Short mmCIF file of C-alpha atoms and ligand atoms in Angstrom, two decimals:
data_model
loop_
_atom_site.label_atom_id
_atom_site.label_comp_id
_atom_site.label_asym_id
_atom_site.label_seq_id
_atom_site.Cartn_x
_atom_site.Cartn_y
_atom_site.Cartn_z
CA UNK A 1 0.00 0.00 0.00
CA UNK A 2 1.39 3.61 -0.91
CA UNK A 3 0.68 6.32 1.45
CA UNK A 4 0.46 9.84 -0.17
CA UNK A 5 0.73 12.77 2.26
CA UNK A 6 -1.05 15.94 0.23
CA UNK A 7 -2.74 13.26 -2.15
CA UNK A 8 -5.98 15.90 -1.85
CA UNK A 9 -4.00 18.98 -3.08
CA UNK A 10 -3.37 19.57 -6.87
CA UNK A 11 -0.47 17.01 -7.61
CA UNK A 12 -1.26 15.36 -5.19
CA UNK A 13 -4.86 14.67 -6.26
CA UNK A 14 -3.86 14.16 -10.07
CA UNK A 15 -0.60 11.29 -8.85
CA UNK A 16 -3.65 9.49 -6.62
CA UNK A 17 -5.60 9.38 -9.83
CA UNK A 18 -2.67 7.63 -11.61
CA UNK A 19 -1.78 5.10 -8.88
CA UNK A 20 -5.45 3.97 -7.45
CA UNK A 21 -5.23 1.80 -11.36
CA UNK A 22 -2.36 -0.22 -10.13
CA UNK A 23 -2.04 0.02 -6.29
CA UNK A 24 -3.56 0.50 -2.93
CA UNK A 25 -3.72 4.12 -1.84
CA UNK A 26 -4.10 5.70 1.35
CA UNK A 27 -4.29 9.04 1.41
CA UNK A 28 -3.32 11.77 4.42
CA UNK A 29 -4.54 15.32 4.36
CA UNK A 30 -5.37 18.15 6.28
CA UNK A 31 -7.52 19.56 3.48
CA UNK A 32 -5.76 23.17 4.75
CA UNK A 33 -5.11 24.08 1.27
CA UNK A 34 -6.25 20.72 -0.88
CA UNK A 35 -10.11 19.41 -1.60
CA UNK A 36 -12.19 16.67 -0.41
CA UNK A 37 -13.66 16.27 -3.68
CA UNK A 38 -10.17 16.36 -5.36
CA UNK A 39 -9.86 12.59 -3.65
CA UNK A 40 -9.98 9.81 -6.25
CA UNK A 41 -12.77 7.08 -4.43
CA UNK A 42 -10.61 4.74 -4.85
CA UNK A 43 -8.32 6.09 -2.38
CA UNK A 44 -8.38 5.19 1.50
CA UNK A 45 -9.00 8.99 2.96
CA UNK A 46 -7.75 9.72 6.31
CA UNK A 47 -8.06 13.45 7.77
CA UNK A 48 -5.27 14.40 9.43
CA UNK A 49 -1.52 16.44 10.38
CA UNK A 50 2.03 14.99 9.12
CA UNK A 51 3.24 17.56 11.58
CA UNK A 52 0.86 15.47 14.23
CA UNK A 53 2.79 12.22 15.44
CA UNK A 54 -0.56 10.50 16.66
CA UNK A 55 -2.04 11.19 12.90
CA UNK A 56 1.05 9.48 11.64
CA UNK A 57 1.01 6.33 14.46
CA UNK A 58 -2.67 5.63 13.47
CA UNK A 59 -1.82 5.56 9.88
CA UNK A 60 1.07 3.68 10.01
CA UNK A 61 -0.01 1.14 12.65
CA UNK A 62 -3.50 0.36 10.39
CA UNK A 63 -2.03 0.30 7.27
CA UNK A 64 0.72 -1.92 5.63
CA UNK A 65 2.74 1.09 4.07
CA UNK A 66 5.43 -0.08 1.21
CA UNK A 67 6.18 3.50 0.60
CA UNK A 68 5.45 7.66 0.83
CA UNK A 69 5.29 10.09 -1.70
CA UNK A 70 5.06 13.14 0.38
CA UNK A 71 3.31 16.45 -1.58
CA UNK A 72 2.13 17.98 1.82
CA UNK A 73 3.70 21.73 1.51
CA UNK A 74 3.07 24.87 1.48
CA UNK A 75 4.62 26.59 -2.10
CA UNK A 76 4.11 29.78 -2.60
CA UNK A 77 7.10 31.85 -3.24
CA UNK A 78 5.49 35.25 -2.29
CA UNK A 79 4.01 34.06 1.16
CA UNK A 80 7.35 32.48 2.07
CA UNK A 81 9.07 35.79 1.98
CA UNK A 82 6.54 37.49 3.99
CA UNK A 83 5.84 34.34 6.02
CA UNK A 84 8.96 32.38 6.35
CA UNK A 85 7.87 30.59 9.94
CA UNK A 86 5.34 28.99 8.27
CA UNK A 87 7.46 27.50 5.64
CA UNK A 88 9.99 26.31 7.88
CA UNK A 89 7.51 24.66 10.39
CA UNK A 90 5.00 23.24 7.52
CA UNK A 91 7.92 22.32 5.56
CA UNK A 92 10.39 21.47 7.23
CA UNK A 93 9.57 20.59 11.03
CA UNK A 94 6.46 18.71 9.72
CA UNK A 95 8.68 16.29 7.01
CA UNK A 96 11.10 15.52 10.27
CA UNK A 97 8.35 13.77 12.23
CA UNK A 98 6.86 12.01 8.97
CA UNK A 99 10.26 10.59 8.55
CA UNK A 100 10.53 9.93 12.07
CA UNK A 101 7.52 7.97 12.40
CA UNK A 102 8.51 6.25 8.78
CA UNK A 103 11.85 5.26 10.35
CA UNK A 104 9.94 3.86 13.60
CA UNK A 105 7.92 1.68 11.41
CA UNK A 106 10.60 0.76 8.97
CA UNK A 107 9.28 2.05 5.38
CA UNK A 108 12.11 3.08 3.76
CA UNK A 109 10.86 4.19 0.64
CA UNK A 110 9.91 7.78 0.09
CA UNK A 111 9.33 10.29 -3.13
CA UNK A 112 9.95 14.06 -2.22
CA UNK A 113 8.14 17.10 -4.02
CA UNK A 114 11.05 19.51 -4.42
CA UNK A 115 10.79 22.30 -6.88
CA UNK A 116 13.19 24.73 -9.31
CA UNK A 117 12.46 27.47 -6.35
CA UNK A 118 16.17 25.40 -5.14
CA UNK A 119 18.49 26.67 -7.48
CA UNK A 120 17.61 30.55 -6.98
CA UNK A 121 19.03 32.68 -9.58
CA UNK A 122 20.48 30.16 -12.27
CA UNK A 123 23.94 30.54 -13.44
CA UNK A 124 22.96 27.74 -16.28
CA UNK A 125 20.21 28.42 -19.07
CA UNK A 126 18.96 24.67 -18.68
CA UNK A 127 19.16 23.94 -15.21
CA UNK A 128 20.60 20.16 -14.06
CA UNK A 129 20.57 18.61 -11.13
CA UNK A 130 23.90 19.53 -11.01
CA UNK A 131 23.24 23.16 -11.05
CA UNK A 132 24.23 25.36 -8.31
CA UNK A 133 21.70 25.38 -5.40
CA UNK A 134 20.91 28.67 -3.70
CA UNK A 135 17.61 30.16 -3.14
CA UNK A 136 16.28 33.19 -3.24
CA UNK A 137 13.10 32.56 -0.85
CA UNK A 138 12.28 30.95 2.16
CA UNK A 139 10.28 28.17 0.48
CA UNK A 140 13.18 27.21 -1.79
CA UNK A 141 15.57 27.12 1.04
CA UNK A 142 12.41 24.81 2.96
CA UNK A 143 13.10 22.27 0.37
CA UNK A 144 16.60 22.16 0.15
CA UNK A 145 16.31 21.70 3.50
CA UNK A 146 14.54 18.52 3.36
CA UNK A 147 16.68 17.45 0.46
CA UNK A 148 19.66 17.52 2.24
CA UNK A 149 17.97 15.89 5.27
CA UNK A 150 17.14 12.85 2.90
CA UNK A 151 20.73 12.61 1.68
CA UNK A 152 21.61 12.12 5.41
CA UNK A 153 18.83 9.88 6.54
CA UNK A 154 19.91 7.37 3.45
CA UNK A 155 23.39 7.28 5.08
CA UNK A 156 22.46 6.94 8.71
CA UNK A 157 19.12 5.02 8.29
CA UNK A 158 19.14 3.63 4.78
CA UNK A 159 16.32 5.67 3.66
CA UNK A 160 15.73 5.18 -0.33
CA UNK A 161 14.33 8.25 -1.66
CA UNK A 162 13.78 10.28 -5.24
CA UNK A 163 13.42 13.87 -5.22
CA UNK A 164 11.71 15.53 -7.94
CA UNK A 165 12.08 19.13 -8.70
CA UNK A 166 9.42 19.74 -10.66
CA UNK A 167 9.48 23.59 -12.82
CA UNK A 168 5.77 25.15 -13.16
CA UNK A 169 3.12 22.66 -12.83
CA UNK A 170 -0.29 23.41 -14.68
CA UNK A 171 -2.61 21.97 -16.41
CA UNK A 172 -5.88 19.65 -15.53
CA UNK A 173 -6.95 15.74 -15.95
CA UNK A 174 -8.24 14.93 -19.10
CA UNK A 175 -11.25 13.98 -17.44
CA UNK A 176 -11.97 17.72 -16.07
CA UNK A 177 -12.68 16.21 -12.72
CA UNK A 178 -9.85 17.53 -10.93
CA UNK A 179 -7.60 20.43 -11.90
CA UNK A 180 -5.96 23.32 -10.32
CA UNK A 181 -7.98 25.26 -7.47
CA UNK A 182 -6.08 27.49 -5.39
CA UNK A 183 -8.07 29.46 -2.28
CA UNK A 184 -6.62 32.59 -2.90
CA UNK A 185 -5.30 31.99 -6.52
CA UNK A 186 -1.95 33.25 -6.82
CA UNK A 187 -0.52 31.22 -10.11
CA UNK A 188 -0.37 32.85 -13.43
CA UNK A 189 -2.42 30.16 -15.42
CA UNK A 190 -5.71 30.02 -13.14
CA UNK A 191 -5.38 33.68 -12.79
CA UNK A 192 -5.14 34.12 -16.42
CA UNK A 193 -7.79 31.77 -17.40
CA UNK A 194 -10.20 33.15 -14.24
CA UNK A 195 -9.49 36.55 -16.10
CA UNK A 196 -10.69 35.18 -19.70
CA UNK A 197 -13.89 33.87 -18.19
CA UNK A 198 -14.74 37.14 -16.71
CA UNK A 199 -13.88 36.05 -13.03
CA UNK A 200 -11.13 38.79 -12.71
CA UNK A 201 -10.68 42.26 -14.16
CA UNK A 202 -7.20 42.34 -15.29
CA UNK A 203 -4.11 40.24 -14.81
CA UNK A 204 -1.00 42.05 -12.91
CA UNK A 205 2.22 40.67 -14.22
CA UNK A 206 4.80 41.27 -11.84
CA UNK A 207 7.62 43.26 -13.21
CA UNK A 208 8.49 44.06 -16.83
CA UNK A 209 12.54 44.83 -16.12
CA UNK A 210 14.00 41.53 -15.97
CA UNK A 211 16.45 40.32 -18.25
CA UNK A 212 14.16 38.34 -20.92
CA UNK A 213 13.60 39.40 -24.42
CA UNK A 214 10.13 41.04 -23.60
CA UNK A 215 11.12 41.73 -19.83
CA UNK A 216 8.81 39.09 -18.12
CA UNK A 217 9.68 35.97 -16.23
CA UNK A 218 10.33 33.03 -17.90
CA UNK A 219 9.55 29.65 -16.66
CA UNK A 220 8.91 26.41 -17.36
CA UNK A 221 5.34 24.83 -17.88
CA UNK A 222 4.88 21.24 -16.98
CA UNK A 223 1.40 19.51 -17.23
CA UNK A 224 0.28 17.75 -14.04
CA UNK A 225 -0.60 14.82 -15.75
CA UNK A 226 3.20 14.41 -16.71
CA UNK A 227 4.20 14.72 -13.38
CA UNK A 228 1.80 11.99 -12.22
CA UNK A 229 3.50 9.89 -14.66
CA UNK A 230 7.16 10.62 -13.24
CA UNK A 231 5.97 9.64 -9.89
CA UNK A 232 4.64 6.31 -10.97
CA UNK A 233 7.59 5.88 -12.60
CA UNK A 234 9.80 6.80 -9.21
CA UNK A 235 8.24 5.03 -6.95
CA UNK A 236 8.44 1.64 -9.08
CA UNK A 237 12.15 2.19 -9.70
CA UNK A 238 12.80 2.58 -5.48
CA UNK A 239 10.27 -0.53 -4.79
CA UNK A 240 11.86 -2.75 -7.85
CA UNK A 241 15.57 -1.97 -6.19
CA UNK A 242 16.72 -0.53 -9.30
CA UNK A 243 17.35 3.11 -7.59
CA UNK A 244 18.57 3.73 -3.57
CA UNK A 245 18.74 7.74 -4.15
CA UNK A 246 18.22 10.09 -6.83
CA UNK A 247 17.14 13.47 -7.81
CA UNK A 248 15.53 14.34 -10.82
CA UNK A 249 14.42 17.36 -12.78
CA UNK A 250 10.73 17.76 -13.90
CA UNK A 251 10.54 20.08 -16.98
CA UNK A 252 9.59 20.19 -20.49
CA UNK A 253 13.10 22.30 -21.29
CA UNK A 254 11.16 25.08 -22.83
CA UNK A 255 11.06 28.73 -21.31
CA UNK A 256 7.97 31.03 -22.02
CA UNK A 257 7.60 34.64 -20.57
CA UNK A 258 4.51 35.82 -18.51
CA UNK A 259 3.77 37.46 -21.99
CA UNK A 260 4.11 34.52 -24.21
CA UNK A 261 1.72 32.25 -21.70
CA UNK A 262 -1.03 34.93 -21.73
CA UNK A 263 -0.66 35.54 -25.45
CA UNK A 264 -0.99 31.93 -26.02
CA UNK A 265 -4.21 31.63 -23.47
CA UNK A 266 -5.64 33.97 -25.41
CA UNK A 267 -4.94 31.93 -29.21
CA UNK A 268 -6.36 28.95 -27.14
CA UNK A 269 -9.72 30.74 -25.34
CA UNK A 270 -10.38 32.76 -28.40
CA UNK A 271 -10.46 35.94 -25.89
CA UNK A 272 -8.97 38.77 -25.32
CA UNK A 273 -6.95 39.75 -22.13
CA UNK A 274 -6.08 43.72 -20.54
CA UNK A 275 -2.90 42.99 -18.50
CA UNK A 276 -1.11 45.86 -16.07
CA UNK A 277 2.38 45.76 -15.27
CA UNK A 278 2.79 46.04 -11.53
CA UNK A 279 6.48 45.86 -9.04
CA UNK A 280 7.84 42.89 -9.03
CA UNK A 281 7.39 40.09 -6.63
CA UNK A 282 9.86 39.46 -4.16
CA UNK A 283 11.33 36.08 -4.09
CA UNK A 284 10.96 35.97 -8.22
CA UNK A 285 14.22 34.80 -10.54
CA UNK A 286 13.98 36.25 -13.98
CA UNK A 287 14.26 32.20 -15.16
CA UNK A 288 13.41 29.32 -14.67
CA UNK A 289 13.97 26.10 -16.79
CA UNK A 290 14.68 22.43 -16.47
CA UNK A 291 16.75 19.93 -18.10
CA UNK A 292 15.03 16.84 -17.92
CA UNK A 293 17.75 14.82 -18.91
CA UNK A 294 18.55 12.47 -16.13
CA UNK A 295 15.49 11.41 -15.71
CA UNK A 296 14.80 10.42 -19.39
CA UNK A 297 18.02 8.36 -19.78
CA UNK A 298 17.63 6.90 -16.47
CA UNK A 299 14.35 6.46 -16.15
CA UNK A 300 12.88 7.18 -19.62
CA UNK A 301 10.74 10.08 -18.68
CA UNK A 302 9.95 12.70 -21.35
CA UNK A 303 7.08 15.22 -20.73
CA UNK A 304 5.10 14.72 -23.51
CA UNK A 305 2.53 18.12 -23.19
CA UNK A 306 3.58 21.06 -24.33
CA UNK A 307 2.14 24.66 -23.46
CA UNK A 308 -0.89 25.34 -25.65
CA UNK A 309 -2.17 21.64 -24.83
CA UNK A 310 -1.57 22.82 -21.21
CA UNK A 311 -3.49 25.12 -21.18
CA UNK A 312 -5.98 23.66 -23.13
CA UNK A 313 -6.73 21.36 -20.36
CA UNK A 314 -6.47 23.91 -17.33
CA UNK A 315 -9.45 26.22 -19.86
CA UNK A 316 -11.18 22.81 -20.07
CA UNK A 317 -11.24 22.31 -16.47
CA UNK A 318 -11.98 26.14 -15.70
CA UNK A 319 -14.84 26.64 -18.09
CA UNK A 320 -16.51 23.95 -15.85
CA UNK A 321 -15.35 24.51 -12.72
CA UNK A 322 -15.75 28.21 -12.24
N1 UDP B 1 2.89 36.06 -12.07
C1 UDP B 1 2.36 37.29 -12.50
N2 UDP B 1 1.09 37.62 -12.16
C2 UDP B 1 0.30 36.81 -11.41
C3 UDP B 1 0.82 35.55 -10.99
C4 UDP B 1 2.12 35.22 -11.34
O1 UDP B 1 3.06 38.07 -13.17
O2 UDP B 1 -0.84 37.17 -11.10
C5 UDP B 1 4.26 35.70 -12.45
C6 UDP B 1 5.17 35.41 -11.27
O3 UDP B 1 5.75 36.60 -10.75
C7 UDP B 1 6.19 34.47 -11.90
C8 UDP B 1 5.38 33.69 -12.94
O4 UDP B 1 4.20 34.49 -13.17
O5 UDP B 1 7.19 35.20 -12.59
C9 UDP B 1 4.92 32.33 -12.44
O6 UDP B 1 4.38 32.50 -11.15
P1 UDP B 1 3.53 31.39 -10.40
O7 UDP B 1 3.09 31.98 -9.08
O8 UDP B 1 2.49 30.85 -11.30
O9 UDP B 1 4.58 30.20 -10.17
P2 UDP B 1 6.04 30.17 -9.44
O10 UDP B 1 7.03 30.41 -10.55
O11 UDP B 1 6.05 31.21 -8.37
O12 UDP B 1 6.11 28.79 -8.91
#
């Protein structure tokens, strides 16, 4: 049986989807920032805290756990800067007493939501997992964090884990039964799409002075659905002995600016958006993109969706859900 911790937020939710067609799933929330309904009924659904050691005991003493992919975070770059205590407690703290109680019960295999918010300003144009890693933000330095607490776990304890630093997730299920929902929205996609169906006024883009071609932030898109698929792929590799430790990058290894994505939500919606340029946000590197490399010759992972199908899906899912 595979526990996921966060398996009701938005990767979370679309990686439970995925796994319920092969596996047993448990599933442990707090539903502080992911959905009841976002819980495939396949899944096993038990409310409760991975910073809470009782929540953790119950779990782990009812069910047979093989291993834990662990999406349970908080990840906005913004809020970390303004709110760094929170990151570092929900983060941070919380992971140390899920891997506590995982060591007490002796499940040893464990998949780690990292993100691209780890390498900070990038010295490389395609980032590796070799790249140098130095936030900018408290939530990228939260993750690090854990990564490097994983490294030493595997040495003391014998921990197996992948870490996957996944760029800018997006995107919805094919099915439009689950896709991204954010309580407030702060992500450029939903905000952009919320602003094509009439939802919003105008989208702010943070900051047109950065060192791009048109002056917006590049990043990298990555559907949700691909990222499901690199899980799957992770956690058979750690259960079939073929990997101890490893950390991968999640990317397509294309760059768009905040300009290009709205430009090409508007080719897919058909509609017309009124953008303002506002300061920039604090915590924000000019770019962001992922070589996906490693994973694809060691694993043969390739994301196969590419931006306009992106957000083809996330309008989908919007034009329905909103
Ligand atoms: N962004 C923006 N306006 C918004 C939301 C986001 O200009 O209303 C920018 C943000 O500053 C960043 C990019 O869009 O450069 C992607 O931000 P998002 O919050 O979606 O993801 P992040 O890169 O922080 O994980």
């Amino acid at each position: 049986m595979i526990l996921v911790v966060g398996g009701a937020g938005y990767i979370g939710s679309h990686t439970v989807k995925e796994l319920v067609d092969s596996t047993e799933v448990v599933v442990l929330d707090n539903l502080s920032t992911g959905h009841c309904w976002a819980i495939d009924e396949n899944a096993i659904f038990v409310k409760g805290d991975l910073g809470k050691e009782e929540d953790l005991e119950k779990v782990f003493s009812t069910y047979s756990i093989d291993a834990v992919i662990h999406f349970a975070a908080n990840s906005l770059v913004g809020e970390s800067v303004v709110d760094p205590w929170k990151y570092y407690e929900n983060n941070v703290v919380a992971t140390l007493t899920l891997l506590k109680v995982m060591m007490k019960h002796d499940v040893k295999n464990f998949i780690f939501s990292s993100t691209a918010a780890i390498y900070g300003i990038p010295e490389d144009t395609f980032l590796t997992e070799q790249s140098l890693t130095k936030p900018i933000n408290p939530y990228g330095y939260s993750k690090l964090m854990v990564e490097q607490i994983l490294e030493d776990f595997s040495q003391a304890y014998g921990l197996r884990y992948i870490v996957l630093r996944y760029f800018n997730a997006a995107g919805a299920h094919e099915s439009t039964s689950i896709g991204e929902s954010h309580d407030p929205e702060t992500h450029l996609i939903p905000i952009i799409l919320q602003h094509l169906l009439g939802k919003r006024e105008k989208i702010s883009v943070f900051g047109k002075d950065y060192d791009t071609p048109d002056g917006t932030c590049i990043r990298d898109y990555i559907h949700v659905t691909d990222l499901a698929h690199a899980h799957i792929l992770s956690l058979n590799a750690l259960l079939m002995g073929k990997k101890q430790m490893a950390t991968y990058n999640l990317g397509n290894g294309t760059g768009y600016t905040i300009k290009e994505v709205i430009e090409t939500c508007e080719i897919v919606t058909g509609r017309q958006a009124t953008i303002e340029y506002v300061e920039r946000r604090a915590g924000d590197p000019a770019q962001l993109i992922a070589s996906s490399e490693k994973i694809y010759q060691e694993l043969g992972w390739k994301a196969k969706i590419k931006l306009p199908a992106i957000i083809e899906s996330a309008w989908n899912w919007h034009k329905r859900n909103n």
